[in-house]
PDB file of C-alpha atoms in Angstrom:
ATOM      1  CA  MET A 562     -64.138-178.376 -14.527  1.00 45.00           C
ATOM      2  CA  GLY A 563     -64.741-176.696 -10.976  1.00 46.00           C
ATOM      3  CA  GLU A 564     -64.935-179.920  -9.543  1.00 46.00           C
ATOM      4  CA  GLU A 565     -61.662-180.941 -10.900  1.00 46.00           C
ATOM      5  CA  VAL A 566     -60.065-179.113  -9.677  1.00 45.00           C
ATOM      6  CA  SER A 567     -60.908-178.862  -6.171  1.00 46.00           C
ATOM      7  CA  ASN A 568     -60.390-182.447  -6.839  1.00 46.00           C
ATOM      8  CA  LYS A 569     -56.642-181.948  -7.430  1.00 47.00           C
ATOM      9  CA  THR A 570     -56.560-179.706  -4.473  1.00 47.00           C
ATOM     10  CA  GLU A 571     -57.988-181.897  -2.243  1.00 46.00           C
ATOM     11  CA  PRO A 572     -55.443-183.863  -0.215  1.00 47.00           C
ATOM     12  CA  GLU A 573     -56.507-187.626  -0.866  1.00 46.00           C
ATOM     13  CA  ASP A 574     -56.284-188.303   3.456  1.00 47.00           C
ATOM     14  CA  SER A 575     -58.775-185.888   3.631  1.00 45.00           C
ATOM     15  CA  VAL A 576     -61.796-188.353   3.638  1.00 46.00           C
ATOM     16  CA  PRO A 577     -59.533-190.567   6.125  1.00 49.00           C
ATOM     17  CA  LYS A 578     -59.573-187.771   8.545  1.00 47.00           C
ATOM     18  CA  GLU A 579     -62.756-187.037   9.055  1.00 48.00           C
ATOM     19  CA  HIS A 580     -63.416-191.107   9.476  1.00 49.00           C
ATOM     20  CA  ASN A 581     -60.497-190.894  12.100  1.00 49.00           C
ATOM     21  CA  SER A 582     -62.199-188.092  13.942  1.00 49.00           C
ATOM     22  CA  SER A 583     -65.426-189.995  14.289  1.00 50.00           C
ATOM     23  CA  VAL A 584     -63.406-192.894  15.395  1.00 47.00           C
ATOM     24  CA  GLN A 585     -61.693-191.086  17.674  1.00 51.00           C
ATOM     25  CA  GLU A 586     -65.122-189.651  19.084  1.00 51.00           C
ATOM     26  CA  THR A 587     -66.819-192.986  19.322  1.00 49.00           C
ATOM     27  CA  GLU A 588     -63.668-194.373  21.327  1.00 50.00           C
ATOM     28  CA  LEU A 589     -63.884-191.051  23.616  1.00 49.00           C
ATOM     29  CA  GLU A 590     -67.621-192.725  24.500  1.00 53.00           C
ATOM     30  CA  LYS A 591     -67.596-195.852  24.828  1.00 52.00           C
ATOM     31  CA  PRO A 592     -67.671-197.046  28.607  1.00 53.00           C
ATOM     32  CA  GLU A 593     -64.228-198.233  30.318  1.00 56.00           C
ATOM     33  CA  PRO A 594     -64.425-201.470  31.443  1.00 53.00           C
ATOM     34  CA  PRO A 595     -65.807-201.950  35.072  1.00 52.00           C
ATOM     35  CA  ASN A 596     -63.060-201.218  37.390  1.00 52.00           C
ATOM     36  CA  ASP A 597     -63.516-202.286  41.065  1.00 51.00           C
ATOM     37  CA  LYS A 598     -61.859-199.437  42.100  1.00 53.00           C
ATOM     38  CA  VAL A 599     -62.753-196.163  40.679  1.00 52.00           C
ATOM     39  CA  THR A 600     -59.622-193.172  40.989  1.00 56.00           C
ATOM     40  CA  PRO A 601     -60.413-189.732  40.528  1.00 55.00           C
ATOM     41  CA  PRO A 602     -59.198-188.346  37.474  1.00 55.00           C
ATOM     42  CA  SER A 603     -55.769-187.254  37.683  1.00 60.00           C
ATOM     43  CA  PRO A 604     -54.679-183.093  36.965  1.00 61.00           C
ATOM     44  CA  ALA A 605     -52.648-184.665  34.025  1.00 62.00           C
ATOM     45  CA  ALA A 606     -55.116-187.031  32.204  1.00 56.00           C
ATOM     46  CA  ALA A 607     -57.687-183.663  32.956  1.00 58.00           C
ATOM     47  CA  GLN A 608     -55.335-182.195  30.850  1.00 64.00           C
ATOM     48  CA  GLU A 609     -54.812-184.306  28.142  1.00 66.00           C
ATOM     49  CA  VAL A 610     -58.535-184.695  27.464  1.00 59.00           C
ATOM     50  CA  ALA A 611     -58.690-180.713  27.039  1.00 61.00           C
ATOM     51  CA  ASP A 612     -56.123-181.108  24.471  1.00 63.00           C
ATOM     52  CA  HIS A 613     -57.925-183.581  22.841  1.00 61.00           C
ATOM     53  CA  ALA A 614     -60.908-181.769  22.865  1.00 61.00           C
ATOM     54  CA  SER A 615     -58.616-178.386  21.777  1.00 65.00           C
ATOM     55  CA  LYS A 616     -57.271-180.436  18.766  1.00 66.00           C
ATOM     56  CA  LYS A 617     -60.640-182.129  17.650  1.00 66.00           C
ATOM     57  CA  ASP A 618     -61.926-178.395  17.680  1.00 68.00           C
ATOM     58  CA  THR A 619     -58.501-177.130  15.703  1.00 72.00           C
ATOM     59  CA  GLU A 620     -59.399-180.239  13.227  1.00 74.00           C
ATOM     60  CA  GLU A 621     -62.586-179.801  12.466  1.00 78.00           C
ATOM     61  CA  SER A 622     -61.722-175.447  11.681  1.00 78.00           C
ATOM     62  CA  LEU A 623     -59.092-176.845   9.995  1.00 80.00           C
ATOM     63  CA  ASP A 624     -61.467-178.716   7.975  1.00 86.00           C
ATOM     64  CA  LYS A 625     -64.048-175.754   7.615  1.00 86.00           C
ATOM     65  CA  ASP A 626     -60.431-173.292   6.787  1.00 87.00           C
ATOM     66  CA  ALA A 627     -59.986-176.058   4.205  1.00 88.00           C
ATOM     67  CA  MET A 628     -62.852-176.315   2.287  1.00 91.00           C
ATOM     68  CA  LEU A 629     -63.340-172.612   2.604  1.00 91.00           C
ATOM     69  CA  ALA A 630     -60.107-172.008   0.662  1.00 91.00           C
ATOM     70  CA  ARG A 631     -61.461-174.676  -2.160  1.00 93.00           C
ATOM     71  CA  VAL A 632     -64.498-172.929  -2.244  1.00 94.00           C
ATOM     72  CA  VAL A 633     -61.775-169.801  -2.662  1.00 94.00           C
ATOM     73  CA  THR A 634     -60.125-170.986  -5.307  1.00 94.00           C
ATOM     74  CA  GLU A 635     -63.190-172.636  -7.374  1.00 95.00           C
ATOM     75  CA  LYS A 636     -64.513-169.586  -7.227  1.00 95.00           C
ATOM     76  CA  ARG A 637     -61.644-167.496  -8.011  1.00 94.00           C
ATOM     77  CA  LEU A 638     -61.133-169.507 -10.932  1.00 95.00           C
ATOM     78  CA  ALA A 639     -64.626-169.293 -12.310  1.00 95.00           C
ATOM     79  CA  LEU A 640     -64.283-165.445 -12.256  1.00 95.00           C
ATOM     80  CA  VAL A 641     -60.886-166.411 -14.194  1.00 95.00           C
ATOM     81  CA  LYS A 642     -62.615-168.074 -16.445  1.00 95.00           C
ATOM     82  CA  ALA A 643     -65.456-166.224 -17.004  1.00 96.00           C
ATOM     83  CA  TRP A 644     -63.264-162.833 -17.155  1.00 95.00           C
ATOM     84  CA  GLU A 645     -60.937-164.764 -19.913  1.00 96.00           C
ATOM     85  CA  GLU A 646     -64.271-166.027 -21.863  1.00 96.00           C
ATOM     86  CA  SER A 647     -65.572-162.342 -21.767  1.00 96.00           C
ATOM     87  CA  GLU A 648     -61.802-161.027 -23.103  1.00 96.00           C
ATOM     88  CA  LYS A 649     -61.932-163.240 -25.788  1.00 96.00           C
ATOM     89  CA  THR A 650     -65.493-162.478 -26.722  1.00 96.00           C
ATOM     90  CA  LYS A 651     -64.430-159.072 -26.777  1.00 96.00           C
ATOM     91  CA  ALA A 652     -61.446-159.481 -28.839  1.00 97.00           C
ATOM     92  CA  GLU A 653     -63.367-161.455 -31.122  1.00 96.00           C
ATOM     93  CA  ASN A 654     -65.668-158.672 -31.434  1.00 97.00           C
ATOM     94  CA  ARG A 655     -63.031-156.363 -32.252  1.00 96.00           C
ATOM     95  CA  ALA A 656     -61.028-158.208 -34.965  1.00 96.00           C
ATOM     96  CA  TYR A 657     -64.332-158.380 -36.485  1.00 96.00           C
ATOM     97  CA  LYS A 658     -65.124-155.057 -36.314  1.00 96.00           C
ATOM     98  CA  ARG A 659     -62.179-154.067 -37.774  1.00 96.00           C
ATOM     99  CA  LEU A 660     -61.718-157.001 -40.402  1.00 96.00           C
ATOM    100  CA  SER A 661     -65.350-155.564 -40.936  1.00 96.00           C
ATOM    101  CA  ALA A 662     -63.215-151.840 -41.750  1.00 96.00           C
ATOM    102  CA  VAL A 663     -60.819-153.378 -43.639  1.00 96.00           C
ATOM    103  CA  GLY A 664     -63.348-154.779 -46.463  1.00 96.00           C
ATOM    104  CA  PHE A 665     -65.646-151.945 -46.076  1.00 97.00           C
ATOM    105  CA  TRP A 666     -62.362-149.624 -46.758  1.00 96.00           C
ATOM    106  CA  GLU A 667     -61.303-152.392 -49.770  1.00 97.00           C
ATOM    107  CA  ASP A 668     -64.417-152.023 -51.359  1.00 97.00           C
ATOM    108  CA  SER A 669     -64.787-148.402 -51.213  1.00 97.00           C
ATOM    109  CA  LYS A 670     -60.849-147.863 -52.445  1.00 97.00           C
ATOM    110  CA  LYS A 671     -62.009-150.216 -55.342  1.00 97.00           C
ATOM    111  CA  ALA A 672     -64.899-148.478 -56.099  1.00 97.00           C
ATOM    112  CA  SER A 673     -63.156-144.876 -56.236  1.00 97.00           C
ATOM    113  CA  VAL A 674     -60.335-146.756 -58.840  1.00 97.00           C
ATOM    114  CA  GLU A 675     -63.222-148.018 -60.980  1.00 97.00           C
ATOM    115  CA  ALA A 676     -64.943-145.029 -61.140  1.00 97.00           C
ATOM    116  CA  GLN A 677     -61.394-143.073 -61.971  1.00 97.00           C
ATOM    117  CA  LEU A 678     -60.811-145.951 -64.610  1.00 97.00           C
ATOM    118  CA  LYS A 679     -64.377-145.295 -66.084  1.00 97.00           C
ATOM    119  CA  LYS A 680     -63.715-141.589 -65.892  1.00 96.00           C
ATOM    120  CA  ILE A 681     -60.454-142.391 -67.737  1.00 96.00           C
ATOM    121  CA  GLU A 682     -62.274-144.670 -70.166  1.00 96.00           C
ATOM    122  CA  GLU A 683     -64.544-141.775 -70.671  1.00 96.00           C
ATOM    123  CA  ASN A 684     -61.859-139.517 -71.102  1.00 95.00           C
ATOM    124  CA  LEU A 685     -60.354-141.585 -73.661  1.00 95.00           C
ATOM    125  CA  GLU A 686     -62.898-142.447 -75.892  1.00 96.00           C
ATOM    126  CA  LYS A 687     -63.841-138.430 -75.665  1.00 95.00           C
ATOM    127  CA  LYS A 688     -60.259-138.009 -77.257  1.00 95.00           C
ATOM    128  CA  LYS A 689     -60.288-140.411 -79.413  1.00 94.00           C
ATOM    129  CA  ALA A 690     -63.467-138.898 -80.595  1.00 95.00           C
ATOM    130  CA  GLU A 691     -62.053-136.087 -81.159  1.00 95.00           C
ATOM    131  CA  TYR A 692     -58.838-137.543 -83.172  1.00 95.00           C
ATOM    132  CA  VAL A 693     -61.152-139.588 -85.253  1.00 95.00           C
ATOM    133  CA  GLU A 694     -63.023-136.507 -86.230  1.00 95.00           C
ATOM    134  CA  LYS A 695     -59.520-134.166 -86.456  1.00 95.00           C
ATOM    135  CA  MET A 696     -58.037-137.007 -88.301  1.00 95.00           C
ATOM    136  CA  LYS A 697     -61.238-136.978 -90.830  1.00 95.00           C
ATOM    137  CA  ASN A 698     -61.131-133.478 -91.025  1.00 96.00           C
ATOM    138  CA  LYS A 699     -57.837-133.709 -92.137  1.00 95.00           C
ATOM    139  CA  VAL A 700     -58.209-136.387 -94.453  1.00 96.00           C
ATOM    140  CA  ALA A 701     -61.376-134.329 -96.165  1.00 96.00           C
ATOM    141  CA  LYS A 702     -58.946-131.264 -96.076  1.00 95.00           C
ATOM    142  CA  ILE A 703     -56.220-133.269 -98.086  1.00 96.00           C
ATOM    143  CA  HIS A 704     -58.653-134.774-100.550  1.00 95.00           C
ATOM    144  CA  LEU A 705     -59.977-130.868-100.901  1.00 95.00           C
ATOM    145  CA  LEU A 706     -56.393-130.426-101.432  1.00 95.00           C
ATOM    146  CA  ALA A 707     -56.085-133.115-104.117  1.00 96.00           C
ATOM    147  CA  GLU A 708     -59.268-132.284-105.860  1.00 95.00           C
ATOM    148  CA  GLU A 709     -57.691-128.490-106.010  1.00 95.00           C
ATOM    149  CA  LYS A 710     -54.298-129.885-107.440  1.00 95.00           C
ATOM    150  CA  ARG A 711     -55.728-132.064-109.557  1.00 95.00           C
ATOM    151  CA  ALA A 712     -58.461-129.504-110.828  1.00 96.00           C
ATOM    152  CA  VAL A 713     -55.188-127.124-111.515  1.00 95.00           C
ATOM    153  CA  VAL A 714     -53.231-129.899-113.411  1.00 96.00           C
ATOM    154  CA  GLU A 715     -56.656-130.571-115.755  1.00 95.00           C
ATOM    155  CA  ALA A 716     -56.773-126.935-116.091  1.00 95.00           C
ATOM    156  CA  GLN A 717     -52.696-126.408-116.591  1.00 94.00           C
ATOM    157  CA  LYS A 718     -53.443-129.549-119.078  1.00 94.00           C
ATOM    158  CA  ARG A 719     -56.494-127.948-120.891  1.00 94.00           C
ATOM    159  CA  GLU A 720     -54.247-124.128-121.295  1.00 93.00           C
ATOM    160  CA  GLU A 721     -51.181-126.720-122.818  1.00 91.00           C
ATOM    161  CA  PHE A 722     -53.384-128.274-125.075  1.00 92.00           C
ATOM    162  CA  ILE A 723     -54.904-124.938-126.132  1.00 94.00           C
ATOM    163  CA  ASP A 724     -51.391-123.388-126.292  1.00 90.00           C
ATOM    164  CA  LEU A 725     -50.723-126.361-128.411  1.00 88.00           C
ATOM    165  CA  GLU A 726     -53.193-126.509-130.631  1.00 90.00           C
ATOM    166  CA  GLU A 727     -53.182-122.706-131.186  1.00 90.00           C
ATOM    167  CA  THR A 728     -49.006-123.611-131.901  1.00 87.00           C
ATOM    168  CA  ALA A 729     -50.293-126.511-134.402  1.00 86.00           C
ATOM    169  CA  SER A 730     -52.424-124.115-136.126  1.00 89.00           C
ATOM    170  CA  LYS A 731     -49.915-121.432-136.232  1.00 87.00           C
ATOM    171  CA  PHE A 732     -47.717-124.005-138.073  1.00 86.00           C
ATOM    172  CA  ARG A 733     -50.631-125.403-140.871  1.00 87.00           C
ATOM    173  CA  SER A 734     -51.372-122.112-141.295  1.00 90.00           C
ATOM    174  CA  ARG A 735     -47.590-121.464-142.376  1.00 86.00           C
ATOM    175  CA  GLY A 736     -46.578-124.681-143.534  1.00 81.00           C
ATOM    176  CA  ASP A 737     -43.835-125.169-141.027  1.00 80.00           C
ATOM    177  CA  THR A 738     -43.108-127.681-138.886  1.00 78.00           C
ATOM    178  CA  PRO A 739     -41.637-127.254-135.147  1.00 74.00           C
ATOM    179  CA  ARG A 740     -38.226-127.131-134.914  1.00 76.00           C
ATOM    180  CA  ARG A 741     -37.557-128.558-131.018  1.00 69.00           C
ATOM    181  CA  PHE A 742     -39.976-131.682-132.061  1.00 60.00           C
ATOM    182  CA  PHE A 743     -38.247-132.613-135.494  1.00 55.00           C
ATOM    183  CA  ALA A 744     -34.585-131.845-134.531  1.00 51.00           C
ATOM    184  CA  CYS A 745     -32.982-134.775-134.171  1.00 56.00           C
ATOM    185  CA  PHE A 746     -34.886-135.752-137.474  1.00 55.00           C
ATOM    186  CA  SER A 747     -33.809-132.908-139.517  1.00 51.00           C
ATOM    187  CA  GLY A 748     -30.506-133.012-140.719  1.00 45.00           C
TER     188      GLY A 748
END
């Protein structure tokens, strides 16, 4: 990926520059055609050659500087990418940790609520059993009271029968008829 970035940042004419500089070097090294008259170089020509040499040095240093800048840029981009990946991994780990904590919290809360529900159900079962016992006791008391009342009614019935039998025996012994009973028949 760094190569792609460097290819994008590298100017397209950088290859021809290197080629141009080597062409210039070969042109400088070519011997001049033979001339019958050899003239000593003029001071302006010497200045031109010195300027040309300094241009050559500056071009090479510019190429080196551009290459170093490219390397520094690639290194910086690589460091940024590594930092980004590291931070993403840290963020993912933090999120996983938080999700795990939320899951644990949810499980513990559910368990707590289920325990409370079970406790409430047990209490309700106890209360239900107590109420069932109370109701059975009430039913038993009612049954006992009913038996007592039946016994009282039976006792009163027997007493009435005894009283009636005594009264009837009195009537028999006297030969009278009861007045209340035959009041509608007696005239």
